[in-house]
Structure formats: structure tokens, C-alpha cells
Protein backbone atom coordinates (compact mmCIF):
# COMPACT_ATOMS: atom_id res chain seq x y z
CA MET A 1 -22.85 43.67 6.00
CA THR A 2 -24.44 44.36 9.24
CA SER A 3 -26.83 47.33 9.01
CA LEU A 4 -25.80 50.50 10.76
CA ARG A 5 -27.57 52.71 13.23
CA TRP A 6 -28.76 55.81 11.29
CA LEU A 7 -30.80 57.56 13.88
CA ALA A 8 -29.13 60.89 13.44
CA CYS A 9 -30.02 61.51 9.68
CA SER A 10 -33.08 63.39 9.71
CA ALA A 11 -32.18 65.56 12.77
CA LEU A 12 -29.12 66.32 10.95
CA ALA A 13 -30.94 67.55 7.83
CA ALA A 14 -32.98 69.96 10.03
CA LEU A 15 -29.90 71.15 11.82
CA LEU A 16 -28.16 72.33 8.63
CA HIS A 17 -31.59 73.81 7.25
CA VAL A 18 -31.48 72.08 4.17
CA ALA A 19 -34.75 72.25 2.45
CA SER A 20 -34.11 68.82 0.84
CA PRO A 21 -31.32 66.28 1.00
CA HIS A 22 -31.63 65.91 -2.55
CA ALA A 23 -30.79 69.45 -3.49
CA ASN A 24 -27.40 70.06 -5.32
CA ALA A 25 -24.59 69.74 -2.58
CA GLN A 26 -22.89 73.06 -1.78
CA PHE A 27 -19.14 73.26 -1.56
CA THR A 28 -16.40 75.26 0.33
CA GLN A 29 -12.51 75.48 -0.34
CA ASP A 30 -11.96 74.84 3.36
CA CYS A 31 -9.55 71.94 3.37
CA SER A 32 -6.05 73.64 2.41
CA GLY A 33 -8.02 75.19 -0.53
CA GLU A 34 -9.39 71.96 -1.64
CA LYS A 35 -13.01 71.20 -2.64
CA THR A 36 -14.97 70.48 0.56
CA LEU A 37 -18.52 69.39 1.19
CA GLN A 38 -20.03 72.18 3.17
CA PHE A 39 -22.52 69.80 4.77
CA TYR A 40 -22.62 65.92 4.85
CA ALA A 41 -24.09 64.59 1.53
CA LEU A 42 -23.39 64.61 -2.26
CA SER A 43 -26.64 64.75 -4.06
CA ALA A 44 -27.04 63.55 -7.60
CA PRO A 45 -26.45 64.38 -10.18
CA TYR A 46 -22.60 65.01 -9.87
CA ASP A 47 -19.62 64.17 -12.35
CA PHE A 48 -16.46 63.46 -10.54
CA VAL A 49 -13.53 65.55 -12.05
CA VAL A 50 -10.46 63.58 -12.82
CA ASP A 51 -7.91 63.87 -9.82
CA GLU A 52 -9.89 66.47 -7.88
CA LYS A 53 -10.08 65.82 -4.12
CA LEU A 54 -13.52 66.03 -2.52
CA TYR A 55 -13.14 66.40 1.21
CA THR A 56 -15.45 65.63 4.12
CA PHE A 57 -16.43 68.80 6.12
CA ASP A 58 -14.03 67.94 8.94
CA CYS A 59 -11.02 67.64 6.55
CA GLY A 60 -10.32 64.11 7.80
CA HIS A 61 -10.92 62.08 4.51
CA TYR A 62 -11.25 62.86 0.80
CA ILE A 63 -12.38 60.72 -2.23
CA VAL A 64 -10.91 61.22 -5.76
CA PHE A 65 -11.43 59.96 -9.06
CA GLN A 66 -7.74 59.24 -10.34
CA SER A 67 -6.28 59.38 -13.75
CA ASP A 68 -5.67 55.64 -13.74
CA GLY A 69 -9.50 55.03 -13.51
CA ASN A 70 -9.49 54.18 -9.77
CA LEU A 71 -11.80 55.71 -7.29
CA VAL A 72 -10.24 55.91 -3.93
CA VAL A 73 -10.74 57.26 -0.34
CA TYR A 74 -7.80 58.74 1.45
CA ASN A 75 -7.61 59.59 5.05
CA GLY A 76 -5.95 63.14 5.97
CA ASN A 77 -2.56 61.63 5.81
CA ASP A 78 -3.13 60.63 2.11
CA GLU A 79 -3.34 56.79 3.03
CA VAL A 80 -5.61 54.53 1.22
CA GLN A 81 -8.54 53.74 3.01
CA TRP A 82 -10.49 51.95 0.28
CA GLY A 83 -10.27 51.81 -3.60
CA LEU A 84 -12.59 50.63 -6.45
CA ASN A 85 -9.97 48.17 -7.49
CA GLU A 86 -10.84 46.27 -4.44
CA ILE A 87 -14.18 45.16 -6.08
CA ASN A 88 -13.77 45.85 -9.63
CA SER A 89 -10.83 44.53 -11.76
CA ASP A 90 -11.92 46.54 -14.74
CA PHE A 91 -11.32 49.69 -13.15
CA GLY A 92 -8.37 50.74 -15.54
CA ARG A 93 -10.89 51.15 -18.17
CA ASN A 94 -12.82 53.70 -16.47
CA THR A 95 -13.03 57.34 -18.15
CA ALA A 96 -15.72 58.80 -15.88
CA VAL A 97 -17.56 58.23 -12.52
CA ARG A 98 -20.78 59.68 -12.06
CA PHE A 99 -23.30 59.81 -9.09
CA GLU A 100 -26.60 59.83 -10.83
CA THR A 101 -30.24 59.97 -10.43
CA PRO A 102 -31.82 57.51 -9.48
CA GLY A 103 -29.25 57.46 -6.68
CA ARG A 104 -26.49 55.26 -7.91
CA LEU A 105 -22.69 55.54 -8.25
CA VAL A 106 -21.69 54.61 -11.84
CA ALA A 107 -18.24 54.06 -13.36
CA TYR A 108 -18.05 54.11 -17.18
CA ALA A 109 -15.60 53.38 -19.84
CA GLY A 110 -16.89 55.41 -22.52
CA SER A 111 -20.60 54.74 -22.88
CA ASP A 112 -19.96 51.14 -21.18
CA VAL A 113 -20.71 50.68 -17.59
CA THR A 114 -17.86 48.96 -15.84
CA TRP A 115 -19.36 48.97 -12.42
CA SER A 116 -22.35 50.31 -10.48
CA THR A 117 -23.73 50.41 -7.14
CA LEU A 118 -27.19 49.32 -8.49
CA ASP A 119 -28.13 47.18 -11.32
CA PRO A 120 -29.68 49.86 -13.65
CA THR A 121 -32.41 47.54 -14.61
CA THR A 122 -33.83 46.95 -11.13
CA THR A 123 -36.09 48.99 -9.14
CA SER A 124 -35.69 50.12 -5.55
CA VAL A 125 -36.07 53.09 -3.18
CA TYR A 126 -32.79 54.47 -4.74
CA ASP A 127 -34.83 55.10 -8.06
CA GLN A 128 -36.53 57.68 -6.34
CA TYR A 129 -33.94 59.65 -4.47
CA GLY A 130 -30.25 59.23 -3.44
CA SER A 131 -27.51 61.01 -1.62
CA LEU A 132 -23.89 59.86 -1.42
CA GLN A 133 -22.22 60.39 1.93
CA LEU A 134 -18.56 60.12 2.84
CA GLU A 135 -18.80 60.41 6.60
CA TRP A 136 -17.98 59.24 9.97
CA PHE A 137 -20.71 57.39 11.66
CA TYR A 138 -20.29 55.89 15.10
CA GLY A 139 -16.37 55.82 14.72
CA ARG A 140 -16.26 54.25 11.15
CA LEU A 141 -15.88 55.84 7.79
CA VAL A 142 -18.88 54.86 5.35
CA LEU A 143 -19.13 55.37 1.72
CA GLY A 144 -22.88 54.75 0.92
CA PHE A 145 -26.44 55.87 0.28
CA PHE A 146 -28.84 56.52 3.04
CA GLU A 147 -32.32 56.72 2.06
CA ALA A 148 -35.76 55.43 3.70
CA ASP A 149 -34.94 52.91 6.24
CA GLU A 150 -32.57 50.83 4.26
CA PRO A 151 -28.88 52.06 4.07
CA ARG A 152 -26.80 50.71 1.31
CA VAL A 153 -23.32 50.48 2.32
CA ILE A 154 -20.68 50.44 -0.40
CA TRP A 155 -17.76 50.25 1.79
CA SER A 156 -17.12 50.68 5.64
CA SER A 157 -13.77 51.03 7.53
CA ASP A 158 -14.68 48.77 10.39
CA ASP A 159 -17.31 47.80 12.87
CA PRO A 160 -18.38 50.76 15.28
CA PRO A 161 -16.13 50.82 18.52
CA SER A 162 -17.73 48.88 21.37
CA GLU A 163 -18.99 50.94 24.34
CA PRO A 164 -16.45 51.75 26.91
CA GLU A 165 -16.49 49.67 29.97
CA VAL A 166 -17.47 51.69 33.29
CA PRO A 167 -15.43 50.37 36.30
CA PRO A 168 -17.65 49.13 38.89
CA THR A 169 -18.30 51.61 41.84
CA ASP A 170 -19.91 51.15 45.27
CA PRO A 171 -23.57 52.10 44.88
CA PRO A 172 -24.45 55.31 46.64
CA THR A 173 -27.07 55.45 49.44
CA THR A 174 -30.34 55.71 47.79
CA PRO A 175 -33.07 57.77 49.44
CA THR A 176 -36.25 55.99 49.43
CA ASN A 177 -37.93 58.59 47.16
CA CYS A 178 -35.31 58.45 44.53
CA PRO A 179 -34.82 55.15 42.86
CA GLU A 180 -32.03 54.94 39.98
CA PRO A 181 -32.26 57.64 37.45
CA PRO A 182 -33.49 56.94 34.05
CA ALA A 183 -31.37 57.79 30.94
CA PRO A 184 -30.88 61.61 30.65
CA PRO A 185 -32.17 63.22 27.51
CA PRO A 186 -29.36 64.90 25.25
CA PRO A 187 -29.19 68.66 25.28
CA HIS A 188 -31.72 70.43 23.16
CA SER A 189 -30.82 73.88 23.96
CA TYR A 190 -27.15 74.24 23.96
CA GLY A 191 -23.77 76.18 22.90
CA ASP A 192 -24.49 79.53 21.35
CA VAL A 193 -27.57 79.15 21.28
CA HIS A 194 -28.47 75.97 19.18
CA ILE A 195 -32.01 74.50 19.60
CA ARG A 196 -32.64 71.01 18.39
CA THR A 197 -36.22 70.06 19.57
CA PRO A 198 -36.83 66.32 20.67
CA ASP A 199 -38.70 66.12 17.61
CA GLY A 200 -35.89 66.71 15.46
CA LEU A 201 -36.28 70.26 14.10
CA ALA A 202 -33.24 72.30 14.49
CA TYR A 203 -32.64 76.24 14.49
CA ALA A 204 -30.32 78.72 15.95
CA PHE A 205 -31.77 81.18 18.57
CA GLN A 206 -29.45 84.02 19.30
CA ALA A 207 -31.88 85.91 21.60
CA THR A 208 -31.12 87.37 24.94
CA GLY A 209 -33.84 86.97 27.53
CA GLU A 210 -35.72 84.59 29.70
CA PHE A 211 -37.76 81.95 27.75
CA ILE A 212 -39.79 78.94 28.22
CA LEU A 213 -38.31 75.92 26.85
CA SER A 214 -41.12 73.48 27.81
CA GLN A 215 -44.41 73.96 29.81
CA PHE A 216 -47.03 71.32 30.72
CA SER A 217 -49.25 70.59 33.53
CA GLY A 218 -47.15 70.52 36.73
CA GLY A 219 -43.99 71.75 35.22
CA LEU A 220 -41.88 74.29 33.61
CA VAL A 221 -38.33 74.36 32.14
CA LEU A 222 -37.08 77.87 31.68
CA ALA A 223 -33.68 79.20 30.28
CA ARG A 224 -31.98 82.56 30.91
CA GLN A 225 -29.88 83.59 27.61
CA GLU A 226 -27.25 86.32 27.68
CA ALA A 227 -25.09 87.74 24.91
CA ILE A 228 -21.40 86.43 24.85
CA PRO A 229 -19.22 89.65 25.80
CA GLY A 230 -17.77 90.85 22.64
CA ARG A 231 -19.67 88.77 20.45
CA PRO A 232 -23.08 90.46 19.89
CA HIS A 233 -24.32 88.14 17.39
CA ALA A 234 -24.23 85.11 19.83
CA SER A 235 -25.81 84.33 23.18
CA ILE A 236 -25.50 81.50 25.66
CA ASN A 237 -27.64 79.86 28.37
CA THR A 238 -26.33 81.03 31.57
CA ALA A 239 -28.91 79.73 34.05
CA ALA A 240 -31.99 77.25 33.93
CA SER A 241 -34.86 76.95 36.27
CA MET A 242 -37.56 74.08 36.57
CA LEU A 243 -40.93 74.20 38.34
CA VAL A 244 -41.19 70.45 39.55
CA GLU A 245 -44.86 70.35 40.90
CA ASP A 246 -44.22 72.81 43.80
CA ASP A 247 -40.62 72.89 44.00
CA VAL A 248 -38.33 75.23 42.02
CA VAL A 249 -34.83 73.72 41.29
CA GLY A 250 -32.41 76.33 39.79
CA PHE A 251 -29.15 76.11 38.06
CA TYR A 252 -26.72 79.08 37.92
CA ALA A 253 -23.43 78.85 35.87
CA LYS A 254 -22.13 82.20 36.67
CA ASP A 255 -23.11 82.73 40.32
CA ALA A 256 -22.92 80.68 43.60
CA PRO A 257 -24.71 78.56 44.71
CA HIS A 258 -24.79 77.11 41.49
CA VAL A 259 -27.77 74.48 42.27
CA THR A 260 -30.66 75.73 44.43
CA VAL A 261 -33.82 74.13 45.54
CA ASN A 262 -36.56 76.38 46.46
CA GLY A 263 -34.05 79.16 46.67
CA SER A 264 -31.42 77.52 49.07
CA ALA A 265 -28.33 75.71 48.00
CA ALA A 266 -29.04 72.11 47.11
CA THR A 267 -28.00 69.37 49.85
CA MET A 268 -27.41 66.27 47.94
CA ASP A 269 -27.50 62.77 49.70
CA GLY A 270 -24.68 61.16 47.88
CA ASP A 271 -25.64 61.87 44.04
CA ARG A 272 -29.33 62.61 44.63
CA MET A 273 -31.72 64.70 46.43
CA GLY A 274 -35.43 64.08 47.04
CA LEU A 275 -37.77 67.08 46.43
CA ALA A 276 -40.54 67.56 48.86
CA GLY A 277 -43.13 67.37 45.95
CA GLY A 278 -42.03 63.99 45.01
CA GLY A 279 -39.58 64.75 42.27
CA CYS A 280 -35.75 63.97 42.29
CA LEU A 281 -32.48 65.90 41.63
CA TYR A 282 -29.53 63.72 40.30
CA LEU A 283 -25.88 64.46 40.12
CA LEU A 284 -24.83 62.32 37.20
CA GLY A 285 -21.31 63.09 36.99
CA GLN A 286 -18.65 65.88 37.37
CA ARG A 287 -15.37 66.61 35.58
CA GLY A 288 -13.56 69.58 36.73
CA GLU A 289 -15.82 72.60 36.54
CA LYS A 290 -18.46 70.52 34.60
CA GLN A 291 -21.36 68.99 36.03
CA ARG A 292 -24.21 66.85 34.71
CA TYR A 293 -27.56 66.87 36.50
CA LEU A 294 -30.87 65.20 35.82
CA VAL A 295 -34.23 66.47 37.38
CA VAL A 296 -37.14 64.09 37.38
CA TRP A 297 -40.75 64.87 38.02
CA PRO A 298 -42.96 62.75 40.19
CA GLY A 299 -43.71 59.43 38.57
CA GLY A 300 -40.97 59.84 36.08
CA ASP A 301 -43.58 61.56 33.67
CA PHE A 302 -40.94 64.17 32.73
CA SER A 303 -37.27 64.89 32.80
CA SER A 304 -34.96 67.55 32.14
CA SER A 305 -31.03 67.23 31.90
CA VAL A 306 -28.50 70.03 32.64
CA ILE A 307 -24.81 70.15 31.79
CA MET A 308 -23.24 73.25 33.49
CA ASN A 309 -19.68 74.83 33.19
CA THR A 310 -19.01 76.98 35.82
CA SER A 311 -15.79 77.93 34.36
CA ASN A 312 -17.34 79.87 31.30
CA GLY A 313 -20.84 80.21 32.79
CA ILE A 314 -22.75 77.88 30.25
CA VAL A 315 -25.73 75.59 30.68
CA ASN A 316 -26.92 72.99 28.15
CA ILE A 317 -30.43 71.80 28.70
CA GLY A 318 -32.47 68.77 27.55
CA VAL A 319 -35.93 67.54 27.97
CA ALA A 320 -37.87 64.29 27.86
CA ARG A 321 -41.48 63.10 28.31
CA GLY A 322 -41.95 59.92 30.26
CA GLU A 323 -43.21 56.57 28.61
CA GLY A 324 -46.86 56.76 28.64
CA ALA A 325 -47.26 60.19 29.55
CA SER A 326 -49.73 62.09 27.14
CA PHE A 327 -50.08 65.49 28.48
CA THR A 328 -49.33 68.51 26.24
CA VAL A 329 -46.07 70.04 25.88
CA GLU A 330 -45.23 73.31 24.40
CA GLY A 331 -42.44 76.05 24.25
CA LEU A 332 -39.22 76.76 22.23
CA LEU A 333 -38.55 73.08 22.35
CA GLY A 334 -41.67 72.12 20.40
CA ASN A 335 -44.53 69.74 21.59
CA LEU A 336 -42.74 66.38 21.95
CA ASP A 337 -45.51 64.68 19.49
CA GLY A 338 -42.67 63.35 16.88
CA ASP A 339 -43.72 65.84 14.20
CA PRO A 340 -40.94 68.33 13.82
CA SER A 341 -43.12 70.32 11.23
CA ASN A 342 -45.27 71.74 14.06
CA ASP A 343 -42.57 72.59 16.55
CA LEU A 344 -42.57 76.34 15.69
CA THR A 345 -45.86 76.92 17.23
CA THR A 346 -46.25 80.31 19.25
CA SER A 347 -47.77 80.58 22.72
CA GLY A 348 -50.95 81.67 21.00
CA GLY A 349 -51.23 78.50 18.78
CA GLU A 350 -50.01 79.72 15.47
CA VAL A 351 -47.76 77.26 13.74
CA LEU A 352 -45.14 78.59 11.72
CA SER A 353 -43.30 76.99 8.80
CA SER A 354 -39.68 75.30 9.56
CA GLU A 355 -38.59 77.56 6.80
CA VAL A 356 -39.32 80.46 8.97
CA SER A 357 -37.90 83.82 8.23
CA HIS A 358 -35.43 85.48 10.55
CA ASN A 359 -37.86 88.05 11.53
CA ASP A 360 -40.57 85.76 12.10
CA LEU A 361 -38.55 83.29 14.31
CA TYR A 362 -37.66 86.04 16.68
CA SER A 363 -40.43 88.55 16.49
CA ARG A 364 -43.35 86.20 16.38
CA PHE A 365 -42.21 82.81 17.72
CA GLY A 366 -39.43 83.82 20.17
CA VAL A 367 -41.22 86.84 21.67
CA SER A 368 -44.18 84.56 22.51
CA TRP A 369 -42.34 82.29 24.64
CA GLN A 370 -40.49 84.97 26.90
CA ILE A 371 -41.53 84.67 30.59
CA ASP A 372 -43.86 86.85 32.13
CA ALA A 373 -43.45 89.02 35.33
CA GLY A 374 -45.41 86.19 37.26
CA MET A 375 -42.73 83.57 36.20
CA ALA A 376 -39.78 85.91 37.39
CA ARG A 377 -40.28 84.32 40.86
CA TYR A 378 -38.75 81.14 39.38
CA PHE A 379 -35.32 82.80 38.75
CA ARG A 380 -32.59 84.06 40.96
CA TYR A 381 -31.48 87.62 40.21
CA ALA A 382 -27.82 88.00 41.63
CA SER A 383 -27.43 91.42 39.51
CA GLY A 384 -30.09 93.33 37.86
CA SER A 385 -33.72 92.34 37.66
CA PHE A 386 -36.35 90.59 35.78
CA GLU A 387 -36.60 93.85 33.52
CA SER A 388 -33.06 93.78 32.85
CA TYR A 389 -33.42 90.54 31.10
CA ARG A 390 -36.56 91.58 29.02
CA TYR A 391 -36.29 90.24 25.50
CA ASP A 392 -35.92 92.85 22.69
CA ALA A 393 -36.35 91.12 19.26
CA SER A 394 -35.20 94.11 17.39
CA GLN A 395 -31.81 93.80 19.05
CA VAL A 396 -31.14 90.31 17.66
CA ARG A 397 -28.71 90.26 14.61
CA GLN A 398 -28.80 88.03 11.75
CA ALA A 399 -26.63 84.93 12.83
CA ARG A 400 -23.50 84.45 11.12
CA THR A 401 -22.80 81.22 8.81
CA LEU A 402 -19.61 79.23 8.93
CA ASP A 403 -18.56 80.83 5.58
CA SER A 404 -18.53 84.19 7.15
CA PHE A 405 -15.43 83.15 9.63
CA THR A 406 -11.83 83.29 8.26
CA GLN A 407 -10.27 80.15 7.19
CA ALA A 408 -7.94 80.12 10.19
CA GLU A 409 -10.91 80.50 12.44
CA ARG A 410 -12.60 77.62 10.92
CA GLN A 411 -9.38 75.47 10.94
CA ALA A 412 -8.81 76.06 14.69
CA ALA A 413 -12.23 75.34 15.32
CA ARG A 414 -12.03 72.03 13.45
CA GLU A 415 -8.89 70.97 15.32
CA ALA A 416 -10.71 71.42 18.59
CA CYS A 417 -13.96 69.96 17.60
CA ARG A 418 -12.88 66.67 15.91
CA ARG A 419 -11.23 65.57 19.27
CA VAL A 420 -14.55 65.74 21.03
CA SER A 421 -17.30 65.06 18.52
CA GLU A 422 -16.47 61.26 18.34
CA GLY A 423 -18.11 61.20 14.91
CA ASP A 424 -21.27 62.69 15.92
CA ARG A 425 -22.00 65.00 12.90
CA THR A 426 -24.55 67.15 14.82
CA VAL A 427 -22.23 67.61 17.65
CA PHE A 428 -19.27 68.39 15.55
CA ARG A 429 -21.40 70.89 13.38
CA ALA A 430 -22.45 72.85 16.51
CA CYS A 431 -19.09 72.78 18.13
CA LEU A 432 -17.44 74.00 14.75
CA TYR A 433 -19.86 76.85 14.87
CA ASP A 434 -19.52 77.72 18.59
CA VAL A 435 -15.74 77.78 18.66
CA ALA A 436 -15.50 79.70 15.38
CA ALA A 437 -18.26 82.15 16.75
CA THR A 438 -16.84 82.54 20.22
CA GLY A 439 -13.14 82.08 19.89
CA ASP A 440 -13.36 80.03 23.10
CA LEU A 441 -11.93 76.45 22.91
CA SER A 442 -13.87 75.68 26.08
CA PHE A 443 -17.05 75.14 23.96
CA ALA A 444 -15.33 72.18 22.35
CA ASP A 445 -14.89 70.73 25.98
CA LEU A 446 -18.46 71.48 26.70
CA ALA A 447 -19.59 69.58 23.66
CA ALA A 448 -17.71 66.54 24.72
CA THR A 449 -19.67 66.44 28.06
């Protein structure tokens, strides 16, 4: 079977704050009261209980060891997607199914092995660790093990869907100083507020204030975070500002003009605008009140993406360092060196553990990356002032967990987020929390952009 694209695994483990992917799985009772994987993986050892359904966390599928000895995957409509009987004619003898260490799924008839995903006499990476996953990956349901660089697929529903065709359009007039844009980076500060650094570390940052996401020679990427009305435990990005050499590009979701260059409304030439200092501003797309922008520094050494929704006042921000660029980057989004373990570095150079406490995350790390009065000139203040946005770590409450929301809130969020996540586990989890925490279904639409 053709191998899959497994790029999201390490990033998701960080997002979920799982100390180790091999710790015992945690369960909830979310799917109509049935046993549900809280996260994404079932870790060994685990004994399947006869006729007990084990749901994926989006409630879209479940796996069950039936009393007839068959191990079956069903969709949410109780339609069979896969059964052990398809590959093991001896399934009727089975009295037990276990997910064992070292990382293999085994069916037993008494003490006799009737089927196993791995020959017990062989040695492989699965003899060290293993996690069994029943999950959507790029549009297909996969039952398998995902360790090291060699996914072992037991069963997959179908091949990943092909990329949708984009209808041809007439090329816009291109200013001589703005070539075709590079691929935009994905959001790294998004929702209410989730941070996933380019190196793969993820954490929630529910602070209010103005912060340095990334700073480097010749550039700054700043974010303004404000509390969600009526939801004191959550904040969102409402504005972003970027210093591109000598030019300042601003994005303001709540107040017009929504996009500014050096304090004035941006004047795009088609879908792009050349900056005086050699950078470029691109409009990548627009749907209703949502717009996607990309800012590229001179020479393509750095870029920052913005997804802005002017209807609910939310800005999502991503960053990327250009190929061949080697300058130092620092800030809330880490240092872009490929190592997530040192991304929680304060502005003073102190490296905090990725298992940082709530207090240290806000009072030592977060506070060190708030902007100072000298940087206030990079933001526009339609109301209030720099001082009114000052960060107060003592006011940050402990973030809520998904389990703290009611089942009705979680179910409403699932219905909205399953439509937009398109099999992306990270998008689904972030969307699920955002919709449940805010009660605002537009967060699901923003996740789809």
C-alpha cells in the first residue's frame, strides 16, 4: 500500500500537550454517552471489551470487538467500513483482542494467536513503541500504527482525495517589484488564541495585550490580543502589524481602514502592492468578509500571512523564513530552528520547558514579549491608547479544557467543525475548542479559510 503523508503527527502531539504519545489513552463519554478517544491515539496496553464501541473524538467512526469474534470499524451511521473477517477467516474463534506492547494488535482464541499485525518473532520499530490510531488523515479513514518514519497501515478506506482543480483566471497586472508570491505559511497564532510555532510546539496563550510574535534583523511581526466579550477566559487577535524594513503594514479587523501601509489605507494594484522599501503586500483571496493576505520582505527572506475576518474582528497570523535565510528569529512563535524544545525562550534568553506551568508561561515567558512604548508607533489606536492595551499577567485565568464544556456545547462545536476541518486533526481540535469556548459558529468558518 502506498505510504501516507504523515507530517502532522509531531505537531498534533505538541498541540494536545501530551507528554508522551505512548502514555495510556484518555477517554471521555462524548459520543451519545459512548466511550470516546479524547485525543487521537490508543496507546498500549489496551484490552478491547466485547461489544464496547470506541469512538474517534469527532464521533464519526467507531471500532468494536464483537461477540462473534470480529473486529469491525463502523461509520456514524453504523455502516461497516472494515472488518477483520476480510483478512482473517479464523475470526470466529476469537475470544480476545488486545493492543499490546510492543505495538501490535493481536487477536486470540484462548492463548492461541489467530491474527496479529506483526509477527511476534520479528523485531522492528514497533517493538519499541506503538500507538494505534483510528483517524481521518487527508480525507481517508486509517487504522494503523504511526511510529518513526514508517507508518504501518492495517486498513485504509480509500486514497486521499485529489487536490481540487482551480479554474484558470486572467493573470493580474504585476508590478515590476512584486513577482508571483511564495506559498503562504499556515496560521501560527489563531483562534482564541492558539499558538503553534513553525517548529511544531503548541500552546494556548489567552492573554490580552500587544506582543512580539517574531522579531529579526529588518523586521517585526506584532499581534494585538483582546478579550472576547463575555468570555474572560479567552482572547483573540484583533490586529497585526509588521515592520518590513522601513515600511509598516497594519491589519485591523475591527476598524476601517482594515489594511494600512505607513498609516494610510493600502492601495492595491490588482492583487498586490509594492512597498517603498522593497517588500510586497499580496491579497491572496477574499470570501465575504474574510480576506487572506501575504506580506513578503525584500528578497523573500521572510513572509507573514494574515487571515482576517472583519465580521467578527479576528486575525490569524503565520510566519515563515525564506529558503537560505539564516538570521536569528525570536518571539512568541519561537526561533524557527526546527527544534520545538527551545521555542519557549524569553526575550532575556531563558529557555523554559515545553511542559511550562501556567504561571511561568504568562508571568515569565509571555510578559517578556509584550511590546514596549517605542513599538507602540507600529500600531494604530482607534480607541484607547498603548497603555490601555498593557499586558497584565495576573488577570489571565487558567484556560478551560474541552471536558469543562457541556455535552451540548461540545456536540454543537463538533457539528460545525467537522464540516470545515477536512480531515485535518489540528484544525478540528482548535476549531472545537474555539466554538465551544465562544459559542460563536463563525470560528468554524474562520478555521476553514
